[in-house]
Tab-separated table of C-alpha atoms in Angstrom:
chain	number	residue	atom	x	y	z
F	17	MET	CA	102.204	100.820	98.908
F	18	GLY	CA	103.035	98.428	96.092
F	19	LYS	CA	102.754	94.682	96.430
F	20	HIS	CA	102.981	92.607	99.588
F	21	ILE	CA	105.848	90.149	99.099
F	22	VAL	CA	106.606	87.275	101.465
F	23	ILE	CA	110.156	85.877	101.341
F	24	THR	CA	111.859	83.109	103.307
F	25	GLY	CA	115.595	83.029	103.967
F	26	VAL	CA	116.154	86.788	104.057
F	27	SER	CA	119.223	86.854	106.301
F	28	GLN	CA	121.805	86.516	103.529
F	29	GLY	CA	122.450	85.722	99.893
F	30	LEU	CA	119.645	85.917	97.373
F	31	GLY	CA	116.955	86.496	99.989
F	32	ARG	CA	118.730	89.518	101.416
F	33	ALA	CA	119.341	90.936	97.936
F	34	MET	CA	115.689	90.505	97.006
F	35	VAL	CA	114.589	92.376	100.121
F	36	ASP	CA	116.701	95.360	99.093
F	37	GLY	CA	115.404	95.210	95.529
F	38	PHE	CA	111.723	94.875	96.365
F	39	VAL	CA	111.817	97.620	98.998
F	40	ALA	CA	113.653	99.940	96.595
F	41	ALA	CA	110.923	99.260	94.038
F	42	GLY	CA	108.252	100.402	96.509
F	43	HIS	CA	106.885	97.099	97.764
F	44	ARG	CA	106.136	95.825	101.273
F	45	VAL	CA	108.159	92.835	102.443
F	46	SER	CA	107.365	90.249	105.091
F	47	GLY	CA	110.521	88.192	105.520
F	48	CYS	CA	111.750	85.421	107.754
F	49	ALA	CA	115.028	83.718	108.598
F	50	ARG	CA	116.463	81.737	111.465
F	51	ARG	CA	119.203	84.197	112.481
F	52	THR	CA	117.803	86.594	115.079
F	53	GLU	CA	120.675	89.051	114.678
F	54	ALA	CA	120.049	89.403	110.949
F	55	ILE	CA	116.329	89.885	111.558
F	56	THR	CA	117.082	92.662	114.046
F	57	ASP	CA	119.319	94.390	111.491
F	58	LEU	CA	116.661	94.148	108.779
F	59	THR	CA	113.979	95.514	111.103
F	60	THR	CA	116.195	98.487	111.916
F	61	GLN	CA	116.947	99.171	108.265
F	62	TYR	CA	113.402	98.597	107.019
F	63	PRO	CA	110.796	99.402	109.701
F	64	ALA	CA	107.032	99.037	109.320
F	65	PRO	CA	105.173	98.408	107.126
F	66	HIS	CA	107.905	95.870	106.390
F	67	GLN	CA	108.063	92.993	108.837
F	68	PHE	CA	110.940	90.632	109.564
F	69	THR	CA	110.536	87.673	111.885
F	70	ALA	CA	112.857	85.005	113.247
F	71	VAL	CA	111.285	81.760	112.040
F	72	ASP	CA	112.623	78.282	111.403
F	73	ILE	CA	110.517	77.158	108.454
F	74	ARG	CA	110.983	73.542	109.526
F	75	ASP	CA	108.676	74.364	112.455
F	76	ASP	CA	105.120	74.231	111.134
F	77	ALA	CA	103.602	75.949	114.188
F	78	ALA	CA	106.095	78.811	113.914
F	79	VAL	CA	105.291	79.240	110.219
F	80	ALA	CA	101.574	79.279	111.018
F	81	ALA	CA	102.054	82.078	113.552
F	82	TRP	CA	104.250	84.037	111.128
F	83	ALA	CA	101.660	83.741	108.351
F	84	ARG	CA	98.910	85.046	110.612
F	85	GLU	CA	101.027	88.019	111.683
F	86	ALA	CA	102.159	88.887	108.168
F	87	ILE	CA	98.636	88.795	106.757
F	88	ALA	CA	97.232	90.775	109.675
F	89	ALA	CA	99.874	93.477	109.192
F	90	ASN	CA	99.970	93.791	105.404
F	91	GLY	CA	97.106	91.813	103.936
F	92	LEU	CA	97.273	88.815	101.651
F	93	PRO	CA	100.550	88.415	99.786
F	94	ASP	CA	100.769	89.157	96.092
F	95	LEU	CA	103.942	87.054	95.944
F	96	VAL	CA	105.195	84.256	98.189
F	97	ILE	CA	108.836	83.422	97.472
F	98	ASN	CA	110.136	80.169	98.932
F	99	ASN	CA	113.820	81.049	98.788
F	100	ALA	CA	115.284	79.493	101.957
F	101	GLY	CA	117.525	76.560	101.161
F	102	LEU	CA	120.258	74.335	102.499
F	103	VAL	CA	122.948	72.404	100.611
F	104	ASN	CA	124.872	69.396	101.884
F	105	HIS	CA	128.642	69.345	102.103
F	106	PRO	CA	129.994	67.499	99.074
F	107	ALA	CA	130.207	63.759	99.685
F	108	PRO	CA	129.065	60.492	98.129
F	109	LEU	CA	125.484	59.817	99.085
F	110	TRP	CA	126.395	56.922	101.346
F	111	SER	CA	128.753	59.176	103.296
F	112	VAL	CA	126.277	61.982	104.004
F	113	PRO	CA	125.382	61.840	107.724
F	114	VAL	CA	121.763	61.092	108.534
F	115	GLU	CA	121.360	64.398	110.356
F	116	GLU	CA	122.695	66.386	107.410
F	117	PHE	CA	120.490	64.617	104.877
F	118	ASP	CA	117.437	65.116	107.076
F	119	ALA	CA	118.214	68.833	107.523
F	120	VAL	CA	118.458	69.416	103.749
F	121	VAL	CA	115.103	67.714	103.198
F	122	ALA	CA	113.486	69.474	106.159
F	123	VAL	CA	114.438	72.962	104.959
F	124	ASN	CA	114.160	72.595	101.198
F	125	LEU	CA	111.021	70.467	100.970
F	126	ASN	CA	109.191	70.437	104.298
F	127	GLY	CA	109.854	74.128	104.896
F	128	THR	CA	108.470	75.049	101.488
F	129	VAL	CA	105.340	72.994	102.142
F	130	ASN	CA	104.880	74.566	105.577
F	131	VAL	CA	104.880	78.025	103.991
F	132	ILE	CA	102.408	76.966	101.307
F	133	ARG	CA	100.195	75.278	103.898
F	134	HIS	CA	99.672	78.487	105.846
F	135	PHE	CA	99.676	81.176	103.160
F	136	ALA	CA	97.782	79.368	100.403
F	137	PRO	CA	94.298	78.895	101.937
F	138	PRO	CA	93.327	82.587	102.246
F	139	MET	CA	94.990	83.354	98.908
F	140	VAL	CA	93.063	80.544	97.195
F	141	GLU	CA	89.867	81.831	98.765
F	142	GLN	CA	90.509	85.207	97.127
F	143	ARG	CA	91.859	83.593	93.918
F	144	SER	CA	94.854	85.881	94.022
F	145	GLY	CA	98.613	85.602	94.345
F	146	ILE	CA	101.681	83.898	92.932
F	147	PHE	CA	103.967	81.337	94.577
F	148	VAL	CA	107.599	81.224	93.475
F	149	ASN	CA	109.402	78.102	94.677
F	150	PHE	CA	113.150	78.374	94.195
F	151	SER	CA	114.540	75.393	92.370
F	152	SER	CA	118.047	75.049	90.913
F	153	GLY	CA	119.938	73.905	87.875
F	154	TRP	CA	120.313	70.796	90.021
F	155	GLY	CA	116.544	70.486	90.063
F	156	ARG	CA	116.715	69.759	86.315
F	157	SER	CA	120.112	68.032	86.146
F	158	THR	CA	122.375	66.332	88.686
F	159	SER	CA	125.912	66.388	90.024
F	160	PRO	CA	127.872	63.848	92.042
F	161	GLU	CA	128.314	64.472	95.754
F	162	PHE	CA	125.194	66.646	95.970
F	163	ALA	CA	122.518	63.958	95.805
F	164	PRO	CA	120.557	65.241	98.842
F	165	TYR	CA	120.321	68.752	97.417
F	166	CYS	CA	119.506	67.476	93.919
F	167	ALA	CA	116.767	65.244	95.324
F	168	THR	CA	115.097	68.136	97.108
F	169	LYS	CA	115.248	70.470	94.117
F	170	TRP	CA	113.883	67.815	91.774
F	171	GLY	CA	111.212	67.437	94.447
F	172	ILE	CA	110.464	71.164	94.304
F	173	GLU	CA	109.955	70.885	90.547
F	174	GLY	CA	107.432	68.064	90.920
F	175	LEU	CA	105.752	69.559	93.955
F	176	THR	CA	105.288	72.879	92.137
F	177	GLN	CA	103.840	71.204	89.062
F	178	ALA	CA	101.250	69.363	91.140
F	179	PHE	CA	100.508	72.416	93.288
F	180	SER	CA	99.967	74.541	90.185
F	181	GLN	CA	97.273	72.127	89.014
F	182	GLU	CA	95.405	72.630	92.272
F	183	LEU	CA	95.228	76.430	92.075
F	184	PRO	CA	92.202	78.332	90.760
F	185	ALA	CA	92.315	80.670	87.798
F	186	GLY	CA	93.961	83.963	88.704
F	187	MET	CA	96.800	82.343	90.660
F	188	ALA	CA	100.113	80.747	89.756
F	189	ALA	CA	102.875	78.568	91.128
F	190	VAL	CA	106.210	78.472	89.336
F	191	ALA	CA	109.493	76.675	89.959
F	192	LEU	CA	112.270	79.212	89.476
F	193	ASN	CA	115.899	78.368	88.826
F	194	PRO	CA	117.785	81.465	89.998
F	195	GLY	CA	120.906	80.581	88.022
F	196	ILE	CA	124.458	80.175	89.332
F	197	ILE	CA	125.277	83.048	91.663
F	198	HIS	CA	128.288	83.673	93.902
F	199	THR	CA	126.780	82.988	97.322
F	200	ALA	CA	128.012	81.324	100.496
F	201	MET	CA	126.043	78.252	99.427
F	202	LEU	CA	127.880	78.160	96.102
F	203	GLU	CA	131.185	78.366	97.967
F	204	THR	CA	130.177	75.185	99.797
F	205	CYS	CA	129.778	73.555	96.388
F	206	TYR	CA	132.644	75.059	94.381
F	207	GLY	CA	135.066	76.518	96.920
F	208	ASP	CA	137.152	79.415	95.591
F	209	ASP	CA	135.856	78.806	92.065
F	210	ALA	CA	132.482	80.216	93.173
F	211	ALA	CA	133.902	83.723	92.761
F	212	ALA	CA	133.866	83.270	88.979
F	213	TYR	CA	130.073	83.266	88.898
F	214	THR	CA	127.491	86.074	88.838
F	215	PRO	CA	127.717	88.511	91.788
F	216	ILE	CA	124.601	88.701	93.940
F	217	ALA	CA	123.999	92.405	93.237
F	218	THR	CA	124.147	91.813	89.488
F	219	TRP	CA	121.745	88.904	89.792
F	220	ALA	CA	119.248	90.933	91.837
F	221	LYS	CA	119.050	93.652	89.196
F	222	ALA	CA	117.695	91.082	86.762
F	223	ALA	CA	115.803	88.841	89.181
F	224	VAL	CA	113.697	91.415	91.019
F	225	PRO	CA	111.922	92.859	87.948
F	226	TYR	CA	111.652	89.383	86.434
F	227	ILE	CA	109.842	88.035	89.504
F	228	LEU	CA	107.630	91.115	89.728
F	229	ASN	CA	106.505	90.523	86.137
F	230	LEU	CA	105.296	86.960	86.727
F	231	GLN	CA	101.632	86.522	85.835
F	232	PRO	CA	98.856	83.971	86.447
F	233	SER	CA	99.470	82.818	82.867
F	234	ASP	CA	102.858	81.499	84.059
F	235	ASN	CA	101.154	78.907	86.261
F	236	GLY	CA	102.977	75.586	86.203
F	237	ARG	CA	105.997	76.811	84.290
F	238	ALA	CA	109.588	75.886	85.123
F	239	LEU	CA	111.424	79.173	84.679
F	240	THR	CA	114.967	80.517	84.935
F	241	VAL	CA	116.061	84.053	85.848
F	242	PRO	CA	117.605	85.593	82.724
F	243	GLY	CA	121.366	85.818	83.005
């Protein structure tokens, strides 16, 4: 039944839209998010072979258990999409509370590494699979009052480059800028002006086939979803 696709942050926004798109295209999805209610709704809408699990990707042990369950149920992933992300509330860097800065780093960087740590070894052993680490336009440029988020997305770009150099032939890791999409996260950044940007459903129609067409030859590339 198609490809096995692992996605983090499936409760809302881009992650939720990708679930709908990949399932509609005939693929199996193993997804996680922190919100138990959203996971219950997804499980009801998309029963087995799809699997949705409440996981905080900041918790390495929880990610390890999720990886074992997902692989046992649906085999090794063909795609692992590190989509889950957190943005800080706009403020000068010196005004961002310690707890907020730490949370942005823990989700965007540590969470991505936790997922790689537990899905990569069996995939590397089989020399198969593609990792897609969501970056941002702010992973290649910057903006005032979003220094924590920019730092983590620049980190994703560098992390992905190094990771790609460690993978065997037949695999790939890419940093993917999804573009500017009208999500709740964008509303945190732009307020009401966020509504002027690409609707999620429109984005998904382009993003899902684009991601599905990624190949091992894309290893190490910094890509952007066509808009």
